Short mmCIF file of C-alpha atoms in Angstrom, two decimals:
data_model
loop_
_atom_site.label_atom_id
_atom_site.label_comp_id
_atom_site.label_asym_id
_atom_site.label_seq_id
_atom_site.Cartn_x
_atom_site.Cartn_y
_atom_site.Cartn_z
CA MET A 1 38.26 5.07 23.36
CA VAL A 2 36.03 3.85 26.15
CA ASN A 3 34.89 7.38 26.81
CA ASN A 4 34.02 7.81 23.18
CA MET A 5 31.95 4.67 23.19
CA ILE A 6 29.99 5.79 26.21
CA LYS A 7 29.40 9.14 24.57
CA ASN A 8 28.14 7.52 21.40
CA THR A 9 25.86 5.20 23.33
CA LEU A 10 24.45 8.09 25.30
CA SER A 11 23.76 10.13 22.21
CA GLU A 12 22.00 7.15 20.67
CA ILE A 13 19.78 6.90 23.75
CA GLU A 14 19.15 10.62 23.57
CA LEU A 15 18.30 10.39 19.87
CA GLU A 16 15.89 7.56 20.54
CA ARG A 17 14.22 9.57 23.29
CA LEU A 18 13.67 12.50 20.92
CA PHE A 19 12.42 10.10 18.26
CA GLN A 20 9.87 8.59 20.66
CA GLU A 21 8.79 12.06 21.75
CA LYS A 22 7.96 12.94 18.15
CA ILE A 23 5.96 9.75 17.80
CA ASP A 24 4.11 10.30 21.07
CA ALA A 25 3.21 13.81 19.89
CA GLU A 26 1.67 12.30 16.71
CA GLN A 27 4.45 13.74 14.54
CA LYS A 28 5.36 11.85 11.38
CA ILE A 29 8.85 10.49 10.87
CA GLU A 30 10.29 11.53 7.51
CA PRO A 31 13.01 9.80 5.43
CA LYS A 32 15.90 12.06 6.44
CA ASP A 33 15.11 11.95 10.18
CA TRP A 34 17.17 9.88 12.57
CA MET A 35 15.35 6.65 13.40
CA PRO A 36 16.33 3.53 15.37
CA ASP A 37 17.64 0.82 13.10
CA ALA A 38 14.97 -1.58 14.33
CA TYR A 39 12.25 0.93 13.34
CA ARG A 40 13.76 1.14 9.87
CA GLN A 41 14.02 -2.65 9.54
CA ASN A 42 10.52 -3.17 10.88
CA LEU A 43 9.13 -0.72 8.31
CA ILE A 44 11.12 -2.24 5.46
CA ARG A 45 9.71 -5.64 6.41
CA GLN A 46 6.12 -4.47 6.70
CA MET A 47 6.07 -2.08 3.72
CA SER A 48 7.86 -4.39 1.29
CA GLN A 49 5.55 -7.20 2.37
CA HIS A 50 2.64 -4.89 1.66
CA ALA A 51 4.06 -4.01 -1.77
CA HIS A 52 4.65 -7.68 -2.61
CA SER A 53 1.05 -8.45 -1.62
CA GLU A 54 -0.28 -5.88 -4.08
CA VAL A 55 1.82 -7.33 -6.86
CA ILE A 56 1.31 -11.04 -6.13
CA GLY A 57 -2.37 -10.24 -5.54
CA MET A 58 -2.73 -9.59 -9.26
CA GLN A 59 -2.31 -13.28 -10.02
CA PRO A 60 -5.42 -14.87 -8.51
CA GLU A 61 -7.64 -12.27 -10.17
CA GLY A 62 -5.61 -12.12 -13.38
CA ASN A 63 -6.55 -15.79 -13.67
CA TRP A 64 -10.13 -14.76 -14.54
CA ILE A 65 -9.61 -11.80 -16.88
CA THR A 66 -9.82 -13.93 -20.01
CA ARG A 67 -12.83 -15.82 -18.66
CA ALA A 68 -14.93 -12.99 -17.24
CA PRO A 69 -18.56 -13.67 -18.17
CA SER A 70 -19.11 -10.36 -20.00
CA LEU A 71 -17.13 -7.59 -21.61
CA ARG A 72 -18.13 -5.13 -18.88
CA ARG A 73 -17.00 -7.50 -16.15
CA LYS A 74 -13.75 -8.11 -17.99
CA ALA A 75 -13.11 -4.35 -18.20
CA VAL A 76 -13.88 -3.91 -14.49
CA LEU A 77 -11.58 -6.74 -13.45
CA LEU A 78 -8.83 -5.48 -15.72
CA SER A 79 -9.05 -2.01 -14.15
CA LYS A 80 -8.92 -3.44 -10.67
CA VAL A 81 -5.86 -5.56 -11.38
CA GLN A 82 -4.22 -2.53 -12.99
CA ASP A 83 -4.88 -0.53 -9.79
CA GLU A 84 -3.13 -3.23 -7.74
CA ALA A 85 -0.02 -2.88 -9.89
CA GLY A 86 -0.09 0.87 -9.23
CA HIS A 87 -0.47 0.31 -5.49
CA GLY A 88 2.56 -1.97 -5.56
CA LEU A 89 4.55 0.79 -7.26
CA TYR A 90 3.54 3.45 -4.68
CA LEU A 91 4.60 1.13 -1.89
CA TYR A 92 7.89 -0.03 -3.40
CA SER A 93 8.92 3.60 -3.94
CA ALA A 94 7.89 4.57 -0.41
CA THR A 95 9.94 1.63 0.94
CA GLU A 96 12.96 2.74 -1.09
CA THR A 97 13.02 5.99 0.95
CA LEU A 98 14.28 3.77 3.81
CA GLY A 99 17.44 2.90 1.92
CA ILE A 100 16.66 -0.50 0.39
CA SER A 101 16.74 -0.95 -3.39
CA ARG A 102 13.96 -2.30 -5.58
CA ALA A 103 16.24 -5.11 -6.75
CA GLN A 104 16.90 -6.20 -3.15
CA MET A 105 13.18 -6.30 -2.41
CA ILE A 106 12.37 -8.30 -5.53
CA GLU A 107 15.12 -10.74 -4.72
CA ALA A 108 13.82 -11.17 -1.16
CA LEU A 109 10.38 -11.94 -2.57
CA GLN A 110 11.63 -14.39 -5.13
CA THR A 111 13.91 -16.25 -2.73
CA GLY A 112 11.22 -16.43 -0.05
CA THR A 113 12.94 -14.26 2.59
CA ALA A 114 10.13 -11.71 2.27
CA LYS A 115 6.53 -12.73 2.70
CA TYR A 116 3.28 -11.49 1.18
CA ALA A 117 -0.32 -11.84 2.35
CA SER A 118 -1.06 -15.55 2.64
CA ILE A 119 -4.53 -15.07 1.13
CA PHE A 120 -3.03 -14.91 -2.36
CA ASN A 121 -1.86 -18.49 -2.08
CA TYR A 122 -5.44 -19.71 -2.35
CA PRO A 123 -6.62 -20.70 -5.84
CA THR A 124 -9.43 -18.85 -7.62
CA GLN A 125 -11.68 -21.62 -8.84
CA THR A 126 -14.87 -19.88 -9.93
CA TRP A 127 -16.18 -16.50 -11.06
CA GLY A 128 -17.73 -16.22 -7.61
CA ASP A 129 -14.20 -16.00 -6.21
CA MET A 130 -13.80 -12.67 -8.04
CA GLY A 131 -16.75 -11.43 -6.04
CA ALA A 132 -15.52 -12.85 -2.74
CA ILE A 133 -12.01 -11.48 -3.22
CA GLY A 134 -13.12 -7.94 -4.06
CA TRP A 135 -15.65 -7.91 -1.26
CA LEU A 136 -13.82 -9.77 1.53
CA VAL A 137 -10.11 -9.65 0.71
CA ASP A 138 -10.12 -6.02 -0.40
CA GLY A 139 -12.57 -5.28 2.42
CA ALA A 140 -10.14 -6.68 4.99
CA ALA A 141 -7.28 -4.84 3.31
CA ILE A 142 -9.24 -1.58 3.53
CA CYS A 143 -9.79 -2.05 7.28
CA ASN A 144 -6.07 -2.41 7.70
CA GLN A 145 -5.15 0.38 5.30
CA VAL A 146 -7.56 2.94 6.71
CA SER A 147 -5.84 2.40 10.03
CA LEU A 148 -2.40 2.71 8.39
CA GLN A 149 -3.24 6.15 7.01
CA ARG A 150 -2.21 7.25 10.51
CA THR A 151 1.01 5.25 10.65
CA SER A 152 4.03 7.14 11.96
CA TYR A 153 6.21 6.96 8.84
CA GLY A 154 5.26 9.86 6.53
CA PRO A 155 5.79 8.26 3.10
CA TYR A 156 3.88 5.12 4.19
CA ALA A 157 0.97 7.16 5.58
CA ARG A 158 0.75 9.23 2.41
CA SER A 159 0.78 6.21 0.10
CA MET A 160 -1.99 4.66 2.22
CA ILE A 161 -4.14 7.75 1.76
CA ARG A 162 -3.61 7.54 -2.00
CA ILE A 163 -4.36 3.82 -2.06
CA CYS A 164 -7.50 4.02 0.09
CA LYS A 165 -9.02 6.52 -2.33
CA GLU A 166 -8.88 3.90 -5.08
CA GLU A 167 -9.63 0.87 -2.99
CA SER A 168 -13.32 1.30 -2.30
CA PHE A 169 -14.14 0.69 -5.98
CA HIS A 170 -12.50 -2.70 -5.56
CA GLN A 171 -14.69 -3.75 -2.69
CA ARG A 172 -17.88 -2.42 -4.26
CA GLN A 173 -17.35 -4.21 -7.58
CA GLY A 174 -16.75 -7.45 -5.67
CA TYR A 175 -19.92 -7.05 -3.63
CA GLN A 176 -21.81 -6.27 -6.85
CA ILE A 177 -20.71 -9.64 -8.26
CA MET A 178 -21.87 -11.32 -5.05
CA ILE A 179 -25.27 -9.59 -5.19
CA GLU A 180 -25.80 -10.68 -8.78
CA LEU A 181 -24.87 -14.28 -8.03
CA ALA A 182 -26.64 -14.54 -4.67
CA HIS A 183 -29.88 -13.15 -6.12
CA GLY A 184 -29.56 -15.21 -9.31
CA THR A 185 -30.38 -18.83 -10.15
CA PRO A 186 -29.95 -21.54 -7.49
CA ALA A 187 -26.72 -22.61 -9.18
CA GLN A 188 -25.39 -19.04 -9.09
CA LYS A 189 -26.38 -18.67 -5.46
CA ALA A 190 -24.58 -21.93 -4.65
CA MET A 191 -21.50 -20.55 -6.37
CA ALA A 192 -21.65 -17.40 -4.23
CA GLN A 193 -22.04 -19.48 -1.06
CA ASP A 194 -19.10 -21.68 -2.02
CA SER A 195 -16.85 -18.66 -2.63
CA LEU A 196 -17.93 -17.09 0.64
CA ASN A 197 -17.20 -20.33 2.48
CA ARG A 198 -13.73 -20.64 1.01
CA PHE A 199 -12.64 -17.01 1.34
CA TYR A 200 -14.23 -15.97 4.65
CA TRP A 201 -11.70 -17.60 6.99
CA PRO A 202 -8.56 -16.81 4.99
CA SER A 203 -9.76 -13.18 4.88
CA LEU A 204 -9.88 -13.11 8.69
CA MET A 205 -6.35 -14.52 8.72
CA MET A 206 -5.18 -11.51 6.73
CA PHE A 207 -5.12 -9.55 9.99
CA GLY A 208 -2.34 -11.79 11.22
CA PRO A 209 -1.93 -13.89 14.38
CA HIS A 210 -3.61 -13.04 17.68
CA ASP A 211 -2.03 -10.08 19.46
CA SER A 212 -0.67 -12.45 22.09
CA GLU A 213 1.15 -14.44 19.36
CA SER A 214 2.25 -11.56 17.16
CA ALA A 215 6.03 -11.18 17.17
CA HIS A 216 6.16 -7.53 16.16
CA SER A 217 2.91 -6.16 17.56
CA ALA A 218 3.86 -4.51 20.85
CA ARG A 219 6.82 -2.60 19.49
CA SER A 220 4.95 -1.66 16.31
CA MET A 221 2.22 -0.15 18.46
CA LYS A 222 4.73 1.76 20.57
CA TRP A 223 6.29 3.18 17.43
CA LYS A 224 2.83 3.73 15.94
CA ILE A 225 3.75 1.80 12.83
CA LYS A 226 0.55 -0.09 13.60
CA ARG A 227 -2.30 2.01 15.00
CA GLU A 228 -4.70 -0.79 15.88
CA THR A 229 -3.92 -4.34 16.89
CA ASN A 230 -4.53 -7.39 14.68
CA ASP A 231 -7.40 -8.58 16.87
CA ASP A 232 -9.12 -5.18 17.04
CA LEU A 233 -9.01 -4.78 13.26
CA ARG A 234 -10.23 -8.33 12.75
CA GLN A 235 -13.15 -7.72 15.14
CA LYS A 236 -14.11 -4.59 13.24
CA PHE A 237 -14.15 -6.55 9.98
CA ILE A 238 -16.17 -9.43 11.47
CA ASP A 239 -18.76 -7.00 12.83
CA GLN A 240 -19.22 -5.05 9.64
CA THR A 241 -19.42 -8.13 7.42
CA VAL A 242 -22.38 -9.75 9.19
CA SER A 243 -25.10 -7.53 7.73
CA GLN A 244 -23.48 -7.77 4.31
CA ILE A 245 -23.80 -11.56 4.40
CA THR A 246 -27.39 -11.29 5.64
CA PHE A 247 -28.32 -8.99 2.76
CA LEU A 248 -26.96 -11.51 0.26
CA GLY A 249 -29.19 -14.15 1.86
CA LEU A 250 -26.22 -16.45 2.28
CA GLU A 251 -25.37 -18.63 5.22
CA HIS A 252 -22.69 -17.27 7.53
CA PRO A 253 -19.66 -19.59 7.45
CA ASP A 254 -19.02 -19.07 11.18
CA LYS A 255 -21.45 -21.29 13.11
CA ASP A 256 -20.22 -19.96 16.45
CA LEU A 257 -20.99 -16.36 15.60
CA VAL A 258 -23.19 -14.75 18.24
CA TRP A 259 -23.92 -11.16 19.25
CA ASN A 260 -22.44 -10.26 22.60
CA GLU A 261 -24.69 -7.66 24.30
CA LYS A 262 -22.09 -6.77 26.87
CA ARG A 263 -19.21 -6.19 24.48
CA GLU A 264 -21.51 -4.87 21.72
CA GLN A 265 -19.48 -6.98 19.34
CA TYR A 266 -19.81 -10.43 17.82
CA ASP A 267 -18.20 -13.43 19.48
CA SER A 268 -16.81 -15.66 16.78
CA GLY A 269 -15.31 -19.06 16.13
CA GLU A 270 -11.58 -19.73 16.32
CA LEU A 271 -9.52 -19.65 13.15
CA ASP A 272 -7.57 -22.65 11.93
CA TRP A 273 -4.13 -21.39 12.90
CA ASP A 274 -2.40 -24.57 11.70
CA GLU A 275 -3.63 -23.73 8.23
CA PHE A 276 -2.48 -20.11 8.64
CA TYR A 277 1.09 -21.08 9.57
CA SER A 278 1.22 -23.82 6.99
CA VAL A 279 0.30 -21.38 4.18
CA ILE A 280 2.64 -18.66 5.53
CA ASN A 281 5.46 -21.17 5.57
CA GLY A 282 5.05 -22.02 1.93
CA ASN A 283 2.61 -24.90 1.87
CA GLY A 284 -0.55 -23.28 0.57
CA HIS A 285 -2.12 -24.46 -2.68
CA CYS A 286 -0.39 -21.88 -4.84
CA ASN A 287 2.77 -20.65 -3.04
CA ARG A 288 5.21 -22.17 -5.53
CA GLN A 289 3.12 -21.27 -8.54
CA ARG A 290 2.86 -17.61 -7.45
CA ILE A 291 6.60 -17.18 -7.07
CA GLN A 292 7.42 -19.16 -10.21
CA HIS A 293 5.07 -16.93 -12.16
CA HIS A 294 6.63 -13.80 -10.68
CA VAL A 295 10.12 -14.99 -11.60
CA LYS A 296 8.98 -15.86 -15.11
CA ALA A 297 7.24 -12.50 -15.63
CA HIS A 298 10.35 -10.73 -14.33
CA GLU A 299 12.63 -12.68 -16.68
CA ASP A 300 10.26 -12.33 -19.63
CA GLY A 301 10.32 -8.58 -19.09
CA ALA A 302 14.12 -8.36 -19.14
CA TRP A 303 14.20 -7.39 -22.82
CA VAL A 304 12.05 -4.33 -22.10
CA ARG A 305 14.49 -3.11 -19.44
CA GLU A 306 17.41 -3.82 -21.76
CA ALA A 307 15.71 -1.96 -24.61
CA THR A 308 15.02 1.15 -22.52
CA ALA A 309 18.61 1.13 -21.25
CA ALA A 310 19.91 0.84 -24.83
CA TYR A 311 17.62 3.67 -25.95
CA ASN A 312 18.91 5.85 -23.11
CA ARG A 313 22.52 5.16 -24.02
CA LYS A 314 21.77 6.02 -27.65
CA LYS A 315 20.11 9.30 -26.66
CA GLU A 316 22.99 10.25 -24.38
CA LEU A 317 25.48 9.49 -27.14
CA LYS A 318 23.51 11.64 -29.56
CA GLN A 319 23.50 14.52 -27.06
CA THR A 320 27.28 14.29 -26.62
CA VAL A 321 27.80 14.25 -30.41
CA ASP A 322 25.39 17.17 -30.89
CA ALA A 323 27.11 19.15 -28.13
CA ALA A 324 30.52 18.55 -29.73
CA MET B 1 31.58 39.77 -10.13
CA THR B 2 28.93 38.54 -12.46
CA THR B 3 25.69 36.82 -11.54
CA GLU B 4 25.49 35.14 -14.94
CA LYS B 5 26.75 31.87 -13.54
CA LEU B 6 24.12 31.56 -10.86
CA GLU B 7 21.82 28.63 -11.35
CA LEU B 8 18.07 28.55 -11.01
CA PHE B 9 16.65 26.32 -8.26
CA GLU B 10 13.10 25.27 -7.52
CA VAL B 11 12.12 25.41 -3.86
CA PHE B 12 9.80 22.98 -2.09
CA VAL B 13 8.67 23.45 1.50
CA ARG B 14 7.06 20.93 3.84
CA PRO B 15 4.57 22.99 5.86
CA LYS B 16 4.51 20.45 8.69
CA ARG B 17 5.44 16.88 9.43
CA GLY B 18 3.33 14.35 7.61
CA LEU B 19 2.54 16.64 4.66
CA ASP B 20 4.19 16.53 1.24
CA HIS B 21 6.74 19.15 0.24
CA LYS B 22 5.00 21.77 -1.87
CA HIS B 23 6.48 23.92 -4.57
CA VAL B 24 6.70 27.52 -3.37
CA GLY B 25 8.89 29.22 -5.98
CA SER B 26 12.38 29.53 -7.45
CA LEU B 27 15.61 31.36 -6.77
CA HIS B 28 19.13 31.94 -8.05
CA ALA B 29 22.04 30.51 -6.11
CA GLN B 30 25.60 29.36 -6.42
CA GLY B 31 25.24 25.69 -5.68
CA ARG B 32 22.91 23.57 -3.58
CA GLU B 33 24.10 24.63 -0.16
CA GLN B 34 23.62 28.27 -0.92
CA ALA B 35 20.27 27.54 -2.51
CA LEU B 36 19.09 25.94 0.75
CA GLU B 37 20.14 28.97 2.77
CA TYR B 38 18.62 31.40 0.31
CA ALA B 39 15.42 29.40 0.24
CA ARG B 40 15.27 29.61 4.02
CA ASP B 41 15.82 33.36 3.91
CA VAL B 42 13.40 34.01 1.07
CA TYR B 43 10.59 31.55 1.53
CA THR B 44 10.37 30.67 5.22
CA ARG B 45 10.48 33.99 7.01
CA ARG B 46 7.15 33.42 8.73
CA THR B 47 7.46 29.78 9.82
CA GLU B 48 6.02 28.52 6.56
CA GLY B 49 7.61 25.14 7.02
CA ILE B 50 9.88 22.72 8.77
CA SER B 51 11.82 21.26 5.85
CA ILE B 52 13.06 22.57 2.51
CA TRP B 53 14.02 20.79 -0.70
CA VAL B 54 15.93 22.60 -3.45
CA VAL B 55 16.21 21.05 -6.90
CA LYS B 56 18.05 22.46 -9.90
CA SER B 57 15.37 23.71 -12.27
CA GLN B 58 17.08 22.05 -15.20
CA ASP B 59 16.79 18.70 -13.45
CA ILE B 60 13.03 18.88 -13.55
CA SER B 61 11.31 17.15 -16.43
CA ALA B 62 7.89 18.65 -16.97
CA SER B 63 4.93 17.73 -19.10
CA GLN B 64 3.51 20.43 -21.35
CA GLU B 65 0.01 21.62 -20.61
CA ASP B 66 -0.71 22.03 -24.33
CA ASP B 67 -0.25 18.28 -24.64
CA ASN B 68 -2.66 17.45 -21.83
CA GLU B 69 -5.28 15.91 -24.03
CA SER B 70 -2.95 13.33 -25.49
CA PHE B 71 -0.67 13.10 -22.44
CA PHE B 72 -3.10 12.38 -19.63
CA ASP B 73 -5.38 9.42 -19.91
CA PRO B 74 -7.70 9.42 -16.91
CA SER B 75 -10.11 7.07 -18.75
CA ASP B 76 -13.15 9.18 -17.90
CA ASP B 77 -15.10 7.01 -20.32
CA LYS B 78 -14.73 4.17 -17.81
CA PRO B 79 -16.96 5.20 -14.92
CA TYR B 80 -16.83 1.68 -13.45
CA ARG B 81 -13.41 2.53 -12.00
CA HIS B 82 -15.10 4.65 -9.34
CA ALA B 83 -16.86 3.41 -6.23
CA THR B 84 -19.86 5.63 -6.92
CA TYR B 85 -20.64 3.53 -10.00
CA TYR B 86 -21.86 0.75 -7.69
CA PRO B 87 -25.00 1.78 -5.80
CA LEU B 88 -25.05 0.22 -2.35
CA PRO B 89 -28.31 -1.32 -1.19
CA LYS B 90 -29.74 0.86 1.59
CA GLU B 91 -29.57 -2.10 3.96
CA ILE B 92 -25.77 -1.97 3.78
CA THR B 93 -24.49 0.77 6.04
CA THR B 94 -21.03 -0.54 6.84
CA MET B 95 -19.17 -0.56 3.53
#
């Protein structure tokens, strides 16, 4: 008995060594490979959270579909929101390859055990917010997702490649809205500035806590689930956004922003981490509303699922009768 | 012995880690286990891949190419769904 246990433990250690060797050699891990349970759980957490973000992310923008200021803008916004639904589906399916069911994931979202990007708990108050979200929120998401194209789990990496192909339209259409507003009437420009002010900081928070505070960071880097740290990705986003704000002729929301010759990067002001944790923990403006809406949409859609199941049963019955 | 009962399988091979399995052909076999071994013998004799999937051909649902026009709806009349629809100002080099 004792001998057996030692043997099993040893083989587990051996398996983990081989697993890490694959990762170190830039090999992808595929669904049927052995993987440490913590790797599996870590991926389920991160990927389902990513999927939930795509799906919940439809709500703040969906809020403006009926009020888009022109038919063209309505069509663009509709297409973008539709893409997000598709991205959610890619990611849910990829997560299911790890042995968790869709129903379990949805339940975790609806009961609050699973999180989604805190940015989607901010309300969308003006049309300018559609610009700021496409430009900044999708822009930050792209930074993260480009990096995740090289993540160590094969199905995740491949869905990221698929998603990134579609994502750049999202950012461009958002920036287009910002250009039109910022170069428009003084009232329109003020609207653009207001949206920038409200969405800039929460967009930076999308990259997560500082590396020193991040609970999962070190291990995720070792397993190459994450390829770049939260702070490195955030810095990249800060640096690339500066000239975009300048072109719009808007004021940069970060008053401490200054170019650092030595680092060849911008130094920037500290984020309001109290706000970050407060929103993550359920106290943002829209947390309850987002989940309530998701539950309602899910329940309202029950008749569709029942109808397709009934149709399937009927078809199967017909096949059995025909065969007999 | 008759070969009438052999089933047709479709074979998919993953050329290397990180890439999708790709359809490489079909074969006859008596059950899934045998199909895997046959697939190895027939389709991976020159290190074509590192992983094989076999799927019963009858389990594959396929769209019909004749129906493409009505089946696929890539919405090509909606060019605004592509990034190239939005010209970037030349001052913006980082998007």
